[in-house]
């Protein structure tokens, strides 16, 4: 009997426990109850935080657009050789020096552009027991303004000048075997001034072709001494009575000649290999008042390769056909190793 009562008590306690667990899950309405929460140990601040406006001064950027791009190259080449008096291999003591200055300025804004380029070259060589001789001598200044008409076509006007610094001589020998110089050219004898306008085709930055439908060229011979030839075997070095009728297309007794012509100028300048620049310029001059056999051609080519920051090697060549100078093609070639300074770097 006691066991029965104990079983009944165990069942009653278990049922009451389950009911209490179910009642604990029911939400309790705490409205109106005075419940105090434990204060947080962390510091806190109540109330509004005041903000003060900070005045920032406007920053003015002094930025200017530079429409000009310039480049200057200065090169110096030196070649020297010395032999002892008993040198059996043969040779002659010599010293050669040459200089080059190339300045180019470009302006471009919207559809208008302007390019100015100056090329100055001069070099001399002195061999033992011989007269000094020039190896290079040129003054060239080209100016061109252009107005863009379409993607690749421009209307242009240009003016360029060309001459030389020093006197040029033709060398011969007299009966004693000594060298004798005859003056054949000097500054502004000849000199060329060319004005041209027309259309330019420029499909890329490295190639362009000018078609000068209206071109005028003035040829100057200001010193009449270039017309006269001296006799190398005359002990008094007197002038020959015989004078050339024309020189560089200018009649004797006149200072210049003006010609109207059709002109084509093609230019190419590009880095063909790493640190190797190819630059060429071809010019064709067709006079309106003469036969087509009198067309003038000139081709300038230069290849310059940088060996390091300063040193470079250059190969230049010029081909010229102008019947006012000579009935045959004239040519010159120069290979030089030297230093080159370029600004800006």
mmCIF file of C-alpha atoms in Angstrom:
data_model
loop_
_atom_site.group_PDB
_atom_site.id
_atom_site.type_symbol
_atom_site.label_atom_id
_atom_site.label_comp_id
_atom_site.label_asym_id
_atom_site.label_seq_id
_atom_site.Cartn_x
_atom_site.Cartn_y
_atom_site.Cartn_z
ATOM 1 C CA UNK A 1 0.000 0.000 0.000
ATOM 2 C CA UNK A 2 2.829 2.355 0.758
ATOM 3 C CA UNK A 3 4.327 1.630 -2.617
ATOM 4 C CA UNK A 4 1.087 2.614 -4.294
ATOM 5 C CA UNK A 5 0.944 5.984 -2.501
ATOM 6 C CA UNK A 6 4.585 6.647 -3.405
ATOM 7 C CA UNK A 7 3.871 6.007 -7.098
ATOM 8 C CA UNK A 8 0.910 8.397 -7.014
ATOM 9 C CA UNK A 9 3.107 11.116 -5.421
ATOM 10 C CA UNK A 10 5.810 10.654 -8.095
ATOM 11 C CA UNK A 11 3.324 11.043 -10.939
ATOM 12 C CA UNK A 12 1.796 14.195 -9.370
ATOM 13 C CA UNK A 13 5.222 15.888 -8.973
ATOM 14 C CA UNK A 14 6.188 15.069 -12.601
ATOM 15 C CA UNK A 15 2.936 16.453 -13.963
ATOM 16 C CA UNK A 16 3.225 19.660 -11.948
ATOM 17 C CA UNK A 17 6.826 20.189 -13.213
ATOM 18 C CA UNK A 18 5.758 19.873 -16.834
ATOM 19 C CA UNK A 19 2.933 22.324 -16.358
ATOM 20 C CA UNK A 20 5.326 24.863 -14.755
ATOM 21 C CA UNK A 21 7.685 24.595 -17.724
ATOM 22 C CA UNK A 22 4.855 25.271 -20.122
ATOM 23 C CA UNK A 23 3.686 28.299 -18.114
ATOM 24 C CA UNK A 24 7.256 29.823 -18.153
ATOM 25 C CA UNK A 25 7.113 30.079 -21.947
ATOM 26 C CA UNK A 26 4.078 32.382 -21.813
ATOM 27 C CA UNK A 27 4.950 36.167 -22.262
ATOM 28 C CA UNK A 28 4.354 38.228 -19.160
ATOM 29 C CA UNK A 29 3.002 41.796 -19.413
ATOM 30 C CA UNK A 30 5.448 43.992 -17.490
ATOM 31 C CA UNK A 31 3.564 47.219 -17.981
ATOM 32 C CA UNK A 32 3.316 49.140 -14.781
ATOM 33 C CA UNK A 33 5.954 47.074 -13.037
ATOM 34 C CA UNK A 34 8.795 48.941 -11.347
ATOM 35 C CA UNK A 35 11.729 47.122 -12.899
ATOM 36 C CA UNK A 36 15.219 48.546 -12.376
ATOM 37 C CA UNK A 37 18.030 47.469 -14.677
ATOM 38 C CA UNK A 38 21.570 47.130 -13.515
ATOM 39 C CA UNK A 39 23.702 50.179 -14.522
ATOM 40 C CA UNK A 40 26.334 49.579 -17.187
ATOM 41 C CA UNK A 41 29.891 50.112 -15.964
ATOM 42 C CA UNK A 42 30.806 51.745 -19.326
ATOM 43 C CA UNK A 43 30.835 55.582 -19.423
ATOM 44 C CA UNK A 44 27.950 57.174 -21.277
ATOM 45 C CA UNK A 45 26.921 60.698 -22.249
ATOM 46 C CA UNK A 46 23.428 61.982 -22.600
ATOM 47 C CA UNK A 47 22.117 65.060 -24.272
ATOM 48 C CA UNK A 48 22.847 66.670 -27.696
ATOM 49 C CA UNK A 49 26.349 66.998 -29.082
ATOM 50 C CA UNK A 50 26.923 70.508 -30.483
ATOM 51 C CA UNK A 51 28.468 70.791 -33.989
ATOM 52 C CA UNK A 52 30.280 73.917 -35.204
ATOM 53 C CA UNK A 53 30.586 74.594 -38.923
ATOM 54 C CA UNK A 54 34.166 74.945 -40.173
ATOM 55 C CA UNK A 55 34.787 77.401 -43.005
ATOM 56 C CA UNK A 56 37.024 75.855 -45.708
ATOM 57 C CA UNK A 57 38.850 78.264 -47.983
ATOM 58 C CA UNK A 58 38.514 77.343 -51.677
ATOM 59 C CA UNK A 59 41.664 75.905 -53.269
ATOM 60 C CA UNK A 60 42.600 77.579 -56.555
ATOM 61 C CA UNK A 61 44.718 75.398 -58.863
ATOM 62 C CA UNK A 62 46.953 77.500 -61.092
ATOM 63 C CA UNK A 63 46.890 75.103 -64.056
ATOM 64 C CA UNK A 64 47.726 76.335 -67.535
ATOM 65 C CA UNK A 65 47.527 74.463 -70.815
ATOM 66 C CA UNK A 66 50.765 74.660 -72.775
ATOM 67 C CA UNK A 67 50.116 74.330 -76.490
ATOM 68 C CA UNK A 68 53.840 74.475 -77.316
ATOM 69 C CA UNK A 69 56.196 71.508 -77.557
ATOM 70 C CA UNK A 70 59.915 72.153 -78.110
ATOM 71 C CA UNK A 71 62.958 69.946 -78.564
ATOM 72 C CA UNK A 72 66.620 70.898 -78.951
ATOM 73 C CA UNK A 73 69.456 68.538 -79.932
ATOM 74 C CA UNK A 74 73.128 69.521 -79.783
ATOM 75 C CA UNK A 75 75.719 67.075 -81.137
ATOM 76 C CA UNK A 76 79.521 67.179 -81.269
ATOM 77 C CA UNK A 77 81.711 64.748 -83.205
ATOM 78 C CA UNK A 78 85.531 64.592 -83.045
ATOM 79 C CA UNK A 79 87.916 62.442 -85.079
ATOM 80 C CA UNK A 80 91.685 62.554 -84.567
ATOM 81 C CA UNK A 81 94.623 60.506 -85.859
ATOM 82 C CA UNK A 82 98.369 60.847 -85.241
ATOM 83 C CA UNK A 83 101.265 58.826 -86.692
ATOM 84 C CA UNK A 84 104.967 58.824 -85.838
ATOM 85 C CA UNK A 85 107.477 59.815 -88.520
ATOM 86 C CA UNK A 86 108.651 56.206 -88.879
ATOM 87 C CA UNK A 87 105.180 54.660 -89.089
ATOM 88 C CA UNK A 88 105.486 52.055 -91.854
ATOM 89 C CA UNK A 89 101.771 51.511 -92.317
ATOM 90 C CA UNK A 90 101.336 54.899 -93.917
ATOM 91 C CA UNK A 91 98.913 57.619 -92.929
ATOM 92 C CA UNK A 92 98.601 61.321 -92.307
ATOM 93 C CA UNK A 93 97.976 63.245 -89.102
ATOM 94 C CA UNK A 94 94.460 64.652 -89.085
ATOM 95 C CA UNK A 95 91.909 66.328 -86.889
ATOM 96 C CA UNK A 96 88.220 66.602 -87.713
ATOM 97 C CA UNK A 97 85.438 68.197 -85.704
ATOM 98 C CA UNK A 98 81.771 68.641 -86.483
ATOM 99 C CA UNK A 99 78.760 70.132 -84.778
ATOM 100 C CA UNK A 100 75.002 69.875 -85.183
ATOM 101 C CA UNK A 101 72.154 71.902 -83.673
ATOM 102 C CA UNK A 102 68.558 70.888 -84.340
ATOM 103 C CA UNK A 103 65.757 72.955 -82.796
ATOM 104 C CA UNK A 104 62.083 72.172 -83.359
ATOM 105 C CA UNK A 105 59.052 73.966 -81.920
ATOM 106 C CA UNK A 106 55.460 72.840 -82.453
ATOM 107 C CA UNK A 107 52.244 74.668 -81.574
ATOM 108 C CA UNK A 108 48.876 72.951 -81.788
ATOM 109 C CA UNK A 109 45.484 74.250 -80.664
ATOM 110 C CA UNK A 110 42.182 72.941 -81.981
ATOM 111 C CA UNK A 111 42.437 72.996 -85.798
ATOM 112 C CA UNK A 112 45.446 75.334 -86.025
ATOM 113 C CA UNK A 113 49.100 74.241 -85.928
ATOM 114 C CA UNK A 114 52.500 75.825 -86.434
ATOM 115 C CA UNK A 115 55.917 74.162 -86.785
ATOM 116 C CA UNK A 116 59.321 75.818 -86.867
ATOM 117 C CA UNK A 117 62.535 73.824 -87.345
ATOM 118 C CA UNK A 118 66.146 75.021 -87.447
ATOM 119 C CA UNK A 119 69.056 72.807 -88.564
ATOM 120 C CA UNK A 120 72.617 74.114 -88.240
ATOM 121 C CA UNK A 121 75.550 71.949 -89.341
ATOM 122 C CA UNK A 122 79.250 72.723 -89.570
ATOM 123 C CA UNK A 123 82.396 70.620 -89.659
ATOM 124 C CA UNK A 124 86.025 70.851 -90.729
ATOM 125 C CA UNK A 125 88.991 68.571 -91.235
ATOM 126 C CA UNK A 126 92.707 69.410 -91.216
ATOM 127 C CA UNK A 127 95.219 66.974 -92.637
ATOM 128 C CA UNK A 128 98.945 67.500 -92.238
ATOM 129 C CA UNK A 129 100.520 69.533 -95.074
ATOM 130 C CA UNK A 130 97.085 70.224 -96.555
ATOM 131 C CA UNK A 131 94.622 73.077 -96.429
ATOM 132 C CA UNK A 132 91.624 72.966 -94.119
ATOM 133 C CA UNK A 133 88.494 71.585 -95.756
ATOM 134 C CA UNK A 134 84.837 71.563 -94.837
ATOM 135 C CA UNK A 135 83.046 68.316 -94.123
ATOM 136 C CA UNK A 136 79.561 69.778 -93.532
ATOM 137 C CA UNK A 137 78.034 73.250 -93.739
ATOM 138 C CA UNK A 138 74.338 74.024 -93.757
ATOM 139 C CA UNK A 139 71.801 76.581 -92.518
ATOM 140 C CA UNK A 140 68.176 75.489 -92.802
ATOM 141 C CA UNK A 141 65.125 77.182 -91.283
ATOM 142 C CA UNK A 142 61.609 75.986 -92.112
ATOM 143 C CA UNK A 143 58.333 77.528 -90.878
ATOM 144 C CA UNK A 144 54.875 76.132 -91.593
ATOM 145 C CA UNK A 145 51.388 77.158 -90.422
ATOM 146 C CA UNK A 146 48.435 74.876 -91.149
ATOM 147 C CA UNK A 147 44.659 74.884 -90.754
ATOM 148 C CA UNK A 148 42.913 71.521 -90.527
ATOM 149 C CA UNK A 149 40.216 70.921 -93.163
ATOM 150 C CA UNK A 150 39.395 67.264 -92.456
ATOM 151 C CA UNK A 151 40.874 64.295 -90.632
ATOM 152 C CA UNK A 152 44.013 64.053 -92.795
ATOM 153 C CA UNK A 153 44.001 67.215 -94.945
ATOM 154 C CA UNK A 154 45.272 70.694 -94.060
ATOM 155 C CA UNK A 155 45.649 74.026 -95.792
ATOM 156 C CA UNK A 156 49.175 75.312 -95.194
ATOM 157 C CA UNK A 157 51.504 78.220 -95.802
ATOM 158 C CA UNK A 158 55.269 77.931 -95.374
ATOM 159 C CA UNK A 159 58.484 79.933 -95.604
ATOM 160 C CA UNK A 160 61.948 78.396 -95.488
ATOM 161 C CA UNK A 161 65.496 79.646 -95.860
ATOM 162 C CA UNK A 162 68.665 77.764 -96.752
ATOM 163 C CA UNK A 163 72.321 78.740 -97.137
ATOM 164 C CA UNK A 164 75.737 78.008 -95.588
ATOM 165 C CA UNK A 165 78.074 79.500 -92.961
ATOM 166 C CA UNK A 166 81.508 79.424 -94.552
ATOM 167 C CA UNK A 167 83.142 79.749 -97.925
ATOM 168 C CA UNK A 168 83.352 76.651 -100.090
ATOM 169 C CA UNK A 169 86.288 75.880 -102.377
ATOM 170 C CA UNK A 170 87.190 73.605 -105.251
ATOM 171 C CA UNK A 171 90.756 72.381 -104.759
ATOM 172 C CA UNK A 172 93.330 71.837 -107.460
ATOM 173 C CA UNK A 173 97.127 71.577 -107.589
ATOM 174 C CA UNK A 174 99.589 73.800 -109.338
ATOM 175 C CA UNK A 175 102.745 72.671 -111.119
ATOM 176 C CA UNK A 176 104.604 72.533 -107.795
ATOM 177 C CA UNK A 177 102.093 70.064 -106.370
ATOM 178 C CA UNK A 178 100.663 72.496 -103.827
ATOM 179 C CA UNK A 179 96.934 72.734 -103.222
ATOM 180 C CA UNK A 180 95.191 75.757 -104.626
ATOM 181 C CA UNK A 181 91.640 76.802 -103.578
ATOM 182 C CA UNK A 182 89.074 78.339 -105.908
ATOM 183 C CA UNK A 183 86.046 79.998 -104.319
ATOM 184 C CA UNK A 184 82.798 78.436 -105.507
ATOM 185 C CA UNK A 185 80.291 79.326 -102.749
ATOM 186 C CA UNK A 186 79.848 81.268 -99.507
ATOM 187 C CA UNK A 187 77.097 82.646 -97.270
ATOM 188 C CA UNK A 188 74.175 83.841 -99.430
ATOM 189 C CA UNK A 189 76.058 82.758 -102.527
ATOM 190 C CA UNK A 190 73.926 80.838 -103.009
ATOM 191 C CA UNK A 191 71.035 81.421 -100.627
ATOM 192 C CA UNK A 192 67.467 80.253 -101.107
ATOM 193 C CA UNK A 193 64.221 81.720 -99.809
ATOM 194 C CA UNK A 194 61.049 79.769 -100.626
ATOM 195 C CA UNK A 195 57.434 80.745 -99.972
ATOM 196 C CA UNK A 196 54.696 78.200 -100.574
ATOM 197 C CA UNK A 197 51.022 77.570 -99.919
ATOM 198 C CA UNK A 198 48.749 74.668 -100.778
ATOM 199 C CA UNK A 199 47.451 71.478 -99.206
ATOM 200 C CA UNK A 200 49.090 69.028 -96.839
ATOM 201 C CA UNK A 201 48.242 65.356 -96.429
ATOM 202 C CA UNK A 202 49.100 64.038 -92.964
ATOM 203 C CA UNK A 203 47.688 60.548 -92.274
ATOM 204 C CA UNK A 204 49.930 59.975 -89.220
ATOM 205 C CA UNK A 205 52.249 61.808 -86.844
ATOM 206 C CA UNK A 206 55.414 60.537 -88.531
ATOM 207 C CA UNK A 207 54.570 61.143 -92.220
ATOM 208 C CA UNK A 208 53.314 64.170 -94.159
ATOM 209 C CA UNK A 209 53.266 65.458 -97.735
ATOM 210 C CA UNK A 210 52.963 69.106 -98.759
ATOM 211 C CA UNK A 211 51.572 69.954 -102.179
ATOM 212 C CA UNK A 212 52.517 73.548 -102.852
ATOM 213 C CA UNK A 213 50.420 74.650 -105.787
ATOM 214 C CA UNK A 214 51.616 78.235 -105.358
ATOM 215 C CA UNK A 215 55.357 78.366 -104.705
ATOM 216 C CA UNK A 216 57.924 81.106 -105.238
ATOM 217 C CA UNK A 217 61.684 80.701 -104.764
ATOM 218 C CA UNK A 218 64.318 83.413 -104.746
ATOM 219 C CA UNK A 219 67.923 82.358 -105.426
ATOM 220 C CA UNK A 220 70.562 84.800 -104.130
ATOM 221 C CA UNK A 221 74.185 85.176 -105.264
ATOM 222 C CA UNK A 222 75.406 88.292 -103.459
ATOM 223 C CA UNK A 223 79.162 87.918 -104.044
ATOM 224 C CA UNK A 224 80.344 88.090 -107.661
ATOM 225 C CA UNK A 225 83.654 86.455 -106.677
ATOM 226 C CA UNK A 226 82.031 83.018 -107.064
ATOM 227 C CA UNK A 227 81.651 83.696 -110.806
ATOM 228 C CA UNK A 228 85.394 84.073 -111.323
ATOM 229 C CA UNK A 229 88.018 81.307 -111.483
ATOM 230 C CA UNK A 230 91.631 81.893 -110.426
ATOM 231 C CA UNK A 231 94.623 80.407 -112.222
ATOM 232 C CA UNK A 232 96.611 78.115 -109.882
ATOM 233 C CA UNK A 233 99.781 78.421 -111.998
ATOM 234 C CA UNK A 234 99.811 82.233 -112.082
ATOM 235 C CA UNK A 235 102.594 83.391 -109.725
ATOM 236 C CA UNK A 236 100.734 86.639 -109.066
ATOM 237 C CA UNK A 237 97.489 84.750 -108.412
ATOM 238 C CA UNK A 238 95.673 87.052 -110.817
ATOM 239 C CA UNK A 239 92.066 86.547 -111.880
ATOM 240 C CA UNK A 240 91.209 84.922 -115.144
ATOM 241 C CA UNK A 241 89.418 87.199 -117.574
ATOM 242 C CA UNK A 242 86.958 84.448 -118.323
ATOM 243 C CA UNK A 243 83.841 84.643 -116.130
ATOM 244 C CA UNK A 244 80.943 82.200 -115.835
ATOM 245 C CA UNK A 245 77.789 83.509 -117.497
ATOM 246 C CA UNK A 246 75.554 82.152 -114.719
ATOM 247 C CA UNK A 247 76.080 80.703 -111.283
ATOM 248 C CA UNK A 248 73.366 78.732 -109.462
ATOM 249 C CA UNK A 249 70.930 79.958 -112.110
ATOM 250 C CA UNK A 250 71.631 83.668 -111.472
ATOM 251 C CA UNK A 251 73.109 85.684 -114.326
ATOM 252 C CA UNK A 252 76.410 87.476 -113.762
ATOM 253 C CA UNK A 253 75.824 91.049 -112.620
ATOM 254 C CA UNK A 254 72.530 90.209 -110.904
ATOM 255 C CA UNK A 255 71.933 89.467 -107.238
ATOM 256 C CA UNK A 256 68.961 87.091 -107.327
ATOM 257 C CA UNK A 257 66.484 85.238 -109.492
ATOM 258 C CA UNK A 258 62.787 84.655 -108.760
ATOM 259 C CA UNK A 259 60.909 81.549 -109.928
ATOM 260 C CA UNK A 260 57.294 80.383 -109.659
ATOM 261 C CA UNK A 261 56.828 76.648 -109.366
ATOM 262 C CA UNK A 262 54.879 73.626 -108.194
ATOM 263 C CA UNK A 263 56.495 72.025 -105.154
ATOM 264 C CA UNK A 264 56.131 68.713 -103.329
ATOM 265 C CA UNK A 265 57.748 68.127 -99.921
ATOM 266 C CA UNK A 266 57.451 64.741 -98.180
ATOM 267 C CA UNK A 267 58.750 64.204 -94.640
ATOM 268 C CA UNK A 268 59.148 61.031 -92.586
ATOM 269 C CA UNK A 269 60.391 60.826 -88.989
ATOM 270 C CA UNK A 270 59.959 57.695 -86.856
ATOM 271 C CA UNK A 271 61.755 55.419 -84.405
ATOM 272 C CA UNK A 272 62.211 52.340 -86.613
ATOM 273 C CA UNK A 273 64.093 50.307 -83.981
ATOM 274 C CA UNK A 274 64.674 50.721 -80.269
ATOM 275 C CA UNK A 275 66.710 53.955 -79.805
ATOM 276 C CA UNK A 276 67.123 54.249 -83.596
ATOM 277 C CA UNK A 277 65.512 57.203 -85.379
ATOM 278 C CA UNK A 278 65.042 57.537 -89.132
ATOM 279 C CA UNK A 279 64.463 61.015 -90.519
ATOM 280 C CA UNK A 280 64.063 61.856 -94.205
ATOM 281 C CA UNK A 281 62.897 64.775 -96.314
ATOM 282 C CA UNK A 282 62.301 64.774 -100.066
ATOM 283 C CA UNK A 283 61.727 67.965 -102.034
ATOM 284 C CA UNK A 284 60.697 68.315 -105.678
ATOM 285 C CA UNK A 285 60.645 71.752 -107.323
ATOM 286 C CA UNK A 286 59.000 72.086 -110.758
ATOM 287 C CA UNK A 287 59.390 75.573 -112.339
ATOM 288 C CA UNK A 288 56.371 76.744 -114.323
ATOM 289 C CA UNK A 289 58.443 78.612 -116.943
ATOM 290 C CA UNK A 290 60.939 75.861 -117.855
ATOM 291 C CA UNK A 291 60.899 72.391 -119.371
ATOM 292 C CA UNK A 292 60.386 69.331 -117.146
ATOM 293 C CA UNK A 293 64.059 68.363 -117.509
ATOM 294 C CA UNK A 294 64.794 71.265 -115.143
ATOM 295 C CA UNK A 295 62.938 69.695 -112.187
ATOM 296 C CA UNK A 296 64.994 69.950 -108.996
ATOM 297 C CA UNK A 297 65.200 67.009 -106.598
ATOM 298 C CA UNK A 298 66.722 66.846 -103.122
ATOM 299 C CA UNK A 299 66.683 63.933 -100.677
ATOM 300 C CA UNK A 300 68.009 64.175 -97.094
ATOM 301 C CA UNK A 301 68.240 61.001 -94.982
ATOM 302 C CA UNK A 302 69.660 60.548 -91.490
ATOM 303 C CA UNK A 303 69.731 57.517 -89.184
ATOM 304 C CA UNK A 304 70.686 58.167 -85.568
ATOM 305 C CA UNK A 305 71.135 55.414 -82.999
ATOM 306 C CA UNK A 306 71.665 56.082 -79.291
ATOM 307 C CA UNK A 307 74.375 53.937 -77.685
ATOM 308 C CA UNK A 308 73.730 55.294 -74.197
ATOM 309 C CA UNK A 309 72.434 58.456 -72.555
ATOM 310 C CA UNK A 310 74.944 60.726 -74.326
ATOM 311 C CA UNK A 311 76.785 58.844 -77.062
ATOM 312 C CA UNK A 312 75.266 58.141 -80.456
ATOM 313 C CA UNK A 313 76.242 57.102 -83.947
ATOM 314 C CA UNK A 314 74.714 58.797 -86.986
ATOM 315 C CA UNK A 315 74.689 58.151 -90.710
ATOM 316 C CA UNK A 316 73.566 60.970 -93.000
ATOM 317 C CA UNK A 317 73.246 61.226 -96.740
ATOM 318 C CA UNK A 318 72.178 63.898 -99.232
ATOM 319 C CA UNK A 319 71.283 63.451 -102.878
ATOM 320 C CA UNK A 320 70.775 66.560 -105.044
ATOM 321 C CA UNK A 321 69.936 67.069 -108.688
ATOM 322 C CA UNK A 322 69.763 70.692 -109.804
ATOM 323 C CA UNK A 323 70.815 71.670 -113.334
ATOM 324 C CA UNK A 324 71.530 75.211 -112.139
ATOM 325 C CA UNK A 325 74.341 73.727 -110.008
ATOM 326 C CA UNK A 326 75.493 70.740 -112.045
ATOM 327 C CA UNK A 327 74.201 68.516 -114.834
ATOM 328 C CA UNK A 328 74.948 65.392 -112.757
ATOM 329 C CA UNK A 329 73.588 64.136 -109.447
ATOM 330 C CA UNK A 330 75.460 65.445 -106.422
ATOM 331 C CA UNK A 331 75.834 63.356 -103.300
ATOM 332 C CA UNK A 332 77.359 63.488 -99.838
ATOM 333 C CA UNK A 333 77.586 60.958 -96.999
ATOM 334 C CA UNK A 334 78.769 61.261 -93.390
ATOM 335 C CA UNK A 335 79.280 58.647 -90.672
ATOM 336 C CA UNK A 336 79.955 60.075 -87.212
ATOM 337 C CA UNK A 337 80.305 58.917 -83.616
ATOM 338 C CA UNK A 338 79.917 61.534 -80.928
ATOM 339 C CA UNK A 339 77.881 62.902 -78.058
ATOM 340 C CA UNK A 340 74.365 64.271 -78.228
ATOM 341 C CA UNK A 341 72.604 66.492 -75.683
ATOM 342 C CA UNK A 342 68.808 66.639 -75.946
ATOM 343 C CA UNK A 343 66.633 69.226 -74.170
ATOM 344 C CA UNK A 344 64.220 68.695 -72.520
ATOM 345 C CA UNK A 345 65.372 65.249 -71.438
#
